[in-house]
PDB file of C-alpha atoms in Angstrom:
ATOM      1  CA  UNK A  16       0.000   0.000   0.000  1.00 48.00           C
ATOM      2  CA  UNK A  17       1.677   3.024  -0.802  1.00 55.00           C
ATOM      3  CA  UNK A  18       1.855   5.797   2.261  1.00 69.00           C
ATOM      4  CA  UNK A  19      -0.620   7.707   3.960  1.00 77.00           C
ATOM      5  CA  UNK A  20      -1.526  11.108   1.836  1.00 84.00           C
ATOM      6  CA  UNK A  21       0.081  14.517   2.981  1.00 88.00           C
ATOM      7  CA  UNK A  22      -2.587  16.814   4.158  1.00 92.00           C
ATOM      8  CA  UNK A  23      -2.599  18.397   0.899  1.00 94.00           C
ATOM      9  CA  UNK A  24      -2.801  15.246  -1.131  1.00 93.00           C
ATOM     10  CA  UNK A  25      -5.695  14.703   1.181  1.00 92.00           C
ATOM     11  CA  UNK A  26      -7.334  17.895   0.247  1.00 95.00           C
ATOM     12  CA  UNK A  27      -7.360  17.216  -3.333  1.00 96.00           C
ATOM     13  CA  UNK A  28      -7.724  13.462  -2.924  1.00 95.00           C
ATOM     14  CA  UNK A  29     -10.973  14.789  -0.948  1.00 95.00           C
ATOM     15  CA  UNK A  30     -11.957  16.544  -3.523  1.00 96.00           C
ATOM     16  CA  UNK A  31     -11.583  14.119  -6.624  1.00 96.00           C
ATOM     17  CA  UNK A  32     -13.632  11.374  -4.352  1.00 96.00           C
ATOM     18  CA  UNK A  33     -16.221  13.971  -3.811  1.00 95.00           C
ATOM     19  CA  UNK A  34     -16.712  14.673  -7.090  1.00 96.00           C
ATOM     20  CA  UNK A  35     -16.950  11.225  -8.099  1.00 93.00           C
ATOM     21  CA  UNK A  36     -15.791  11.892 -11.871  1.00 96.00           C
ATOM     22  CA  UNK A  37     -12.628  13.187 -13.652  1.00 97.00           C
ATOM     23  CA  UNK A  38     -11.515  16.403 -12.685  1.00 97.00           C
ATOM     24  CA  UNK A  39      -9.404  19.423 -13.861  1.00 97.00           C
ATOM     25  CA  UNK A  40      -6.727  20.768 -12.017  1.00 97.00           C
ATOM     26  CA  UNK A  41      -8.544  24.382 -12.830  1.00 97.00           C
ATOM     27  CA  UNK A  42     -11.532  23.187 -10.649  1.00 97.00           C
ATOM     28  CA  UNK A  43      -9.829  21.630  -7.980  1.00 97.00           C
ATOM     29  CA  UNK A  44      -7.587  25.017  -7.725  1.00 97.00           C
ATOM     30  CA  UNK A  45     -10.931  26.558  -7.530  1.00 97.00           C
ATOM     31  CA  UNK A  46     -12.124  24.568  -5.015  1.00 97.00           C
ATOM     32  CA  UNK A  47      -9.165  25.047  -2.711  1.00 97.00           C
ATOM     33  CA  UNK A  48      -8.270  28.743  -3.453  1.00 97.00           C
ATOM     34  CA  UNK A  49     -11.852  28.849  -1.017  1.00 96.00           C
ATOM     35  CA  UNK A  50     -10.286  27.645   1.716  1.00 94.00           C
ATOM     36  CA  UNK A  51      -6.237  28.769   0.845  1.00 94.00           C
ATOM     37  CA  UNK A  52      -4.588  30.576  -1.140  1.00 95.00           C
ATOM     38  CA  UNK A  53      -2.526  28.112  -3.469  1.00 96.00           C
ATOM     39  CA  UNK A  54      -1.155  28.183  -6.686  1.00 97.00           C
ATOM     40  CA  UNK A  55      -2.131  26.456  -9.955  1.00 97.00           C
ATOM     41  CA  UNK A  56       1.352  25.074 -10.438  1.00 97.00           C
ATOM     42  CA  UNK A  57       0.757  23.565  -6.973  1.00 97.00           C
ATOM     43  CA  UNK A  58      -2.268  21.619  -7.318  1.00 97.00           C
ATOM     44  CA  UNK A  59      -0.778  20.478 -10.631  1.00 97.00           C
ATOM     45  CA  UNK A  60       2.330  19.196  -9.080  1.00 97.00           C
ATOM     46  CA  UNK A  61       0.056  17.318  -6.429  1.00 96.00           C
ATOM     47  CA  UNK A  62      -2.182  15.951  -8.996  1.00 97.00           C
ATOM     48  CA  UNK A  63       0.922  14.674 -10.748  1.00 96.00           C
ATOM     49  CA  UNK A  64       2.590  12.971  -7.930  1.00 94.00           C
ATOM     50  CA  UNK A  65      -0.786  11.116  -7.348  1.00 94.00           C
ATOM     51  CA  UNK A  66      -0.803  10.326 -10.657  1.00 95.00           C
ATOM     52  CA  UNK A  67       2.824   8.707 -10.027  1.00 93.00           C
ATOM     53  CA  UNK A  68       1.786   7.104  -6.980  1.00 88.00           C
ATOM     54  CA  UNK A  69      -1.326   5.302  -8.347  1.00 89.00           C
ATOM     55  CA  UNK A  70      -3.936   7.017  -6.620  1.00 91.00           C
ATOM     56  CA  UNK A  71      -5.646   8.961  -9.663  1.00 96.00           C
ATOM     57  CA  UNK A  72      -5.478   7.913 -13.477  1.00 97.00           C
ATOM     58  CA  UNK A  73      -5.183  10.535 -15.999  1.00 97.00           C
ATOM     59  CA  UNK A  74      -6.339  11.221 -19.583  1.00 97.00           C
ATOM     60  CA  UNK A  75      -5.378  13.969 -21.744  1.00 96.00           C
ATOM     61  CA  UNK A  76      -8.124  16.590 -22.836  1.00 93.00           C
ATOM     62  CA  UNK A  77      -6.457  18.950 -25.306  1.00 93.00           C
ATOM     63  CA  UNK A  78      -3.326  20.531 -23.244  1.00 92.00           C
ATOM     64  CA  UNK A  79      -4.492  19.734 -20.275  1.00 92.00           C
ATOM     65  CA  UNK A  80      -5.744  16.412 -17.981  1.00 96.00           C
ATOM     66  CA  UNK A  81      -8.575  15.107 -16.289  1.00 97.00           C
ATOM     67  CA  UNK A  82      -8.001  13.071 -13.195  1.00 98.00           C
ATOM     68  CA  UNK A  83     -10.115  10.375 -11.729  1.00 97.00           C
ATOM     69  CA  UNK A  84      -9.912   8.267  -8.704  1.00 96.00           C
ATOM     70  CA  UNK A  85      -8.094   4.578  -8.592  1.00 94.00           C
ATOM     71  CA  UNK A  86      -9.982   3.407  -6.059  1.00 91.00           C
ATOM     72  CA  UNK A  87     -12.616   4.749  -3.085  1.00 92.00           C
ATOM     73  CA  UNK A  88     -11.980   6.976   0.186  1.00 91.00           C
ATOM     74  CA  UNK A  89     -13.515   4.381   2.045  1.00 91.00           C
ATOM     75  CA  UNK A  90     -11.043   1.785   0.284  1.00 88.00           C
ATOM     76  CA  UNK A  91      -8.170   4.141   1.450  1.00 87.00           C
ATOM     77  CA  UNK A  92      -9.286   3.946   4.971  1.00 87.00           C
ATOM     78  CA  UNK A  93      -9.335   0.087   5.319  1.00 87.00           C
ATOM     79  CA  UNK A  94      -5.736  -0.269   3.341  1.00 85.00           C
ATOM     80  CA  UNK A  95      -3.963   1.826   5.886  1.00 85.00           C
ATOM     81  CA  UNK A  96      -5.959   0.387   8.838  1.00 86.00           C
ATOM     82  CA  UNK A  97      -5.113  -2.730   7.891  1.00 86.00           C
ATOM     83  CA  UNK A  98      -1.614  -1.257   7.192  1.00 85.00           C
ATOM     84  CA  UNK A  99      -1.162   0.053  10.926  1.00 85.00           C
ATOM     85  CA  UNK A 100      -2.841  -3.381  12.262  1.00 86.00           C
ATOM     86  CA  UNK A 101      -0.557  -5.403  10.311  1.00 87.00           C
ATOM     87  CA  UNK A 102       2.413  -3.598  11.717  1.00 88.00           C
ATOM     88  CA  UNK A 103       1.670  -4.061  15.461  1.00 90.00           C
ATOM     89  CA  UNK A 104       3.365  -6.011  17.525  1.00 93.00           C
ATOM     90  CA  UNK A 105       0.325  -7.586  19.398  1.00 93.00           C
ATOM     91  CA  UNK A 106      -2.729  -7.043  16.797  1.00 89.00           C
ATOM     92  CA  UNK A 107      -4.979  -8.152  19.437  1.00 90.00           C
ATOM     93  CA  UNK A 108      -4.341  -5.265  21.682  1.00 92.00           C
ATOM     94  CA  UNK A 109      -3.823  -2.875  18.480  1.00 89.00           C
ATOM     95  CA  UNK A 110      -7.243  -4.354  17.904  1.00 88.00           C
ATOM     96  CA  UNK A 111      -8.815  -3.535  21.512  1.00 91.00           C
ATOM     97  CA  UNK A 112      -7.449  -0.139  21.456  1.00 91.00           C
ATOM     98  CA  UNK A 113      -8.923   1.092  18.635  1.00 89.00           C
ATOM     99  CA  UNK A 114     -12.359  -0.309  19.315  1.00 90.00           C
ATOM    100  CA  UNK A 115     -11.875   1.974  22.899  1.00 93.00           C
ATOM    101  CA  UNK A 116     -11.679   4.611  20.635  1.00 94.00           C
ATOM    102  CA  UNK A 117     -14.902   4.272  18.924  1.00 94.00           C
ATOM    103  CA  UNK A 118     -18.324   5.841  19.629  1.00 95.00           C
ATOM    104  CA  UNK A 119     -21.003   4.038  20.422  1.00 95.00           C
ATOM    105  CA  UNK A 120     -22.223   4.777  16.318  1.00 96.00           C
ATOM    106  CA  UNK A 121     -18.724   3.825  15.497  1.00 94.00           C
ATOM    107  CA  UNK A 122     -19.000   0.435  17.523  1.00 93.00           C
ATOM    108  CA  UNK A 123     -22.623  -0.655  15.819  1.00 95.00           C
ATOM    109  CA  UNK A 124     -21.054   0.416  12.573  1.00 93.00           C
ATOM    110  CA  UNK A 125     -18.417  -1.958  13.421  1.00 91.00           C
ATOM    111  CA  UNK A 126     -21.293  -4.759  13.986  1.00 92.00           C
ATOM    112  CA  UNK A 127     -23.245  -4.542  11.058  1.00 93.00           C
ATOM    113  CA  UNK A 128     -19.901  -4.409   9.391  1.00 90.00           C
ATOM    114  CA  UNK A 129     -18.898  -7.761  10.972  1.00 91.00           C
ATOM    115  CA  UNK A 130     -22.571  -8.989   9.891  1.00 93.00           C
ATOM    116  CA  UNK A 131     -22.183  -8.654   6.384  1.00 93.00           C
ATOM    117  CA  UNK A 132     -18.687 -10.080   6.204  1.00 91.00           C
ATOM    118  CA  UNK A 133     -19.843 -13.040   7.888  1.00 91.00           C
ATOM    119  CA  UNK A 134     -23.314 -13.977   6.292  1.00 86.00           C
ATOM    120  CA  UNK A 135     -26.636 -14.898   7.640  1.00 77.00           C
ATOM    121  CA  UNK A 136     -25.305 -18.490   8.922  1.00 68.00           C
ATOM    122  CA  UNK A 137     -23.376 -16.269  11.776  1.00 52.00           C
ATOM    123  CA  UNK A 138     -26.497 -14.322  13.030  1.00 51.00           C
ATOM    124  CA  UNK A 139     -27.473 -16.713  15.873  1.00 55.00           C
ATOM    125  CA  UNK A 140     -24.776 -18.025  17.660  1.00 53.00           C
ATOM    126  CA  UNK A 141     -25.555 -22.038  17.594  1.00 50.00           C
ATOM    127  CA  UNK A 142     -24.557 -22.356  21.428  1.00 49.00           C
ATOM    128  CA  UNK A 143     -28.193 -20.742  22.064  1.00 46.00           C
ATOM    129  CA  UNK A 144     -29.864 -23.014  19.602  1.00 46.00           C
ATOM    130  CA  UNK A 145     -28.666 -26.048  20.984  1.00 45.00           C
ATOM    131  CA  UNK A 146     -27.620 -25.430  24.187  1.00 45.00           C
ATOM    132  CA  UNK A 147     -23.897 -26.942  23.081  1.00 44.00           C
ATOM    133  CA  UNK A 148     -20.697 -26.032  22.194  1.00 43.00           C
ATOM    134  CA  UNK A 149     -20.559 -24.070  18.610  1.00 41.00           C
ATOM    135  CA  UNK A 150     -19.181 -26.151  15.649  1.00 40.00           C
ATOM    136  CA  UNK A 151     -17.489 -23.381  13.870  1.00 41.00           C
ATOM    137  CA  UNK A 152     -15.538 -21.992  16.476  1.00 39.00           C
ATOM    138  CA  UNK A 153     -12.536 -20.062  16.078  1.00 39.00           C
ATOM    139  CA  UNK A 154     -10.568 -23.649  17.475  1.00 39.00           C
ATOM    140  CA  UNK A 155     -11.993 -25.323  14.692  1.00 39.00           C
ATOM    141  CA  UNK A 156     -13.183 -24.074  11.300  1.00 40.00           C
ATOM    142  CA  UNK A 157     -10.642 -21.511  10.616  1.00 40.00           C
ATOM    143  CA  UNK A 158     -10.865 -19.140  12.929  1.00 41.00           C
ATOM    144  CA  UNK A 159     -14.513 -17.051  12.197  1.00 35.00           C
TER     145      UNK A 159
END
């Protein structure tokens, strides 16, 4: 995964997922120049280096290019969480902490999260259906 975006890769990367659709560097400078002054040549030179890093795709549209996303913001998020997790010493406790961190909306995001990735065979546990031990526990079965 390549590194975590600067804060003003992150501005424009904010920007082009926003949009959802290719973008100039004009209206991204636009954009910005609301919140900063900045400086076309700037913007350009960020646009280019995402372009080099594989985070935006580019096509050319007379002298200039449009830029479009390589992949989601939400997509972004999970590769560098699972880049920090996979990094930690003790994922468990990496794991922990960062649930403690969560709100309450975080934590039932979390759930329904963990709901979909498993499937509707997960949604009772089978120790309350039968009163015994659960066949596909994480000892057996691969670890669910």
């Amino acid at each position: 995964m390549p590194r975590p975006l600067g804060e003003l890769e992150d501005a424009v990367m904010t920007r082009v997922w926003k949009w959802n659709r290719p973008v100039t560097v004009r209206e991204v400078l636009e954009d910005l120049q609301r919140e900063r002054s900045i400086a076309y040549t700037t913007v350009m030179t960020v646009l280019d280096n995402l372009h080099q890093k594989g985070w935006v795709r580019r096509e050319a549209e007379g002298r200039a290019y449009r830029y479009e996303a390589v992949s989601t913001r939400a997509a972004y998020a999970a590769a560098l969480m699972n880049d920090a997790w996979a990094q930690s010493d003790n994922p468990a406790a990496a794991l922990v902490a960062f649930f403690g961190m969560m709100s309450d909306e975080q934590r039932q995001a979390l759930r329904d999260a963990v709901r979909i990735v498993q499937g509707p065979e997960t949604s009772e546990p089978a120790t309350a259906a039968t009163g015994g031990e659960n066949p596909g526990s994480a000892t057996e079965g691969g670890g669910r």
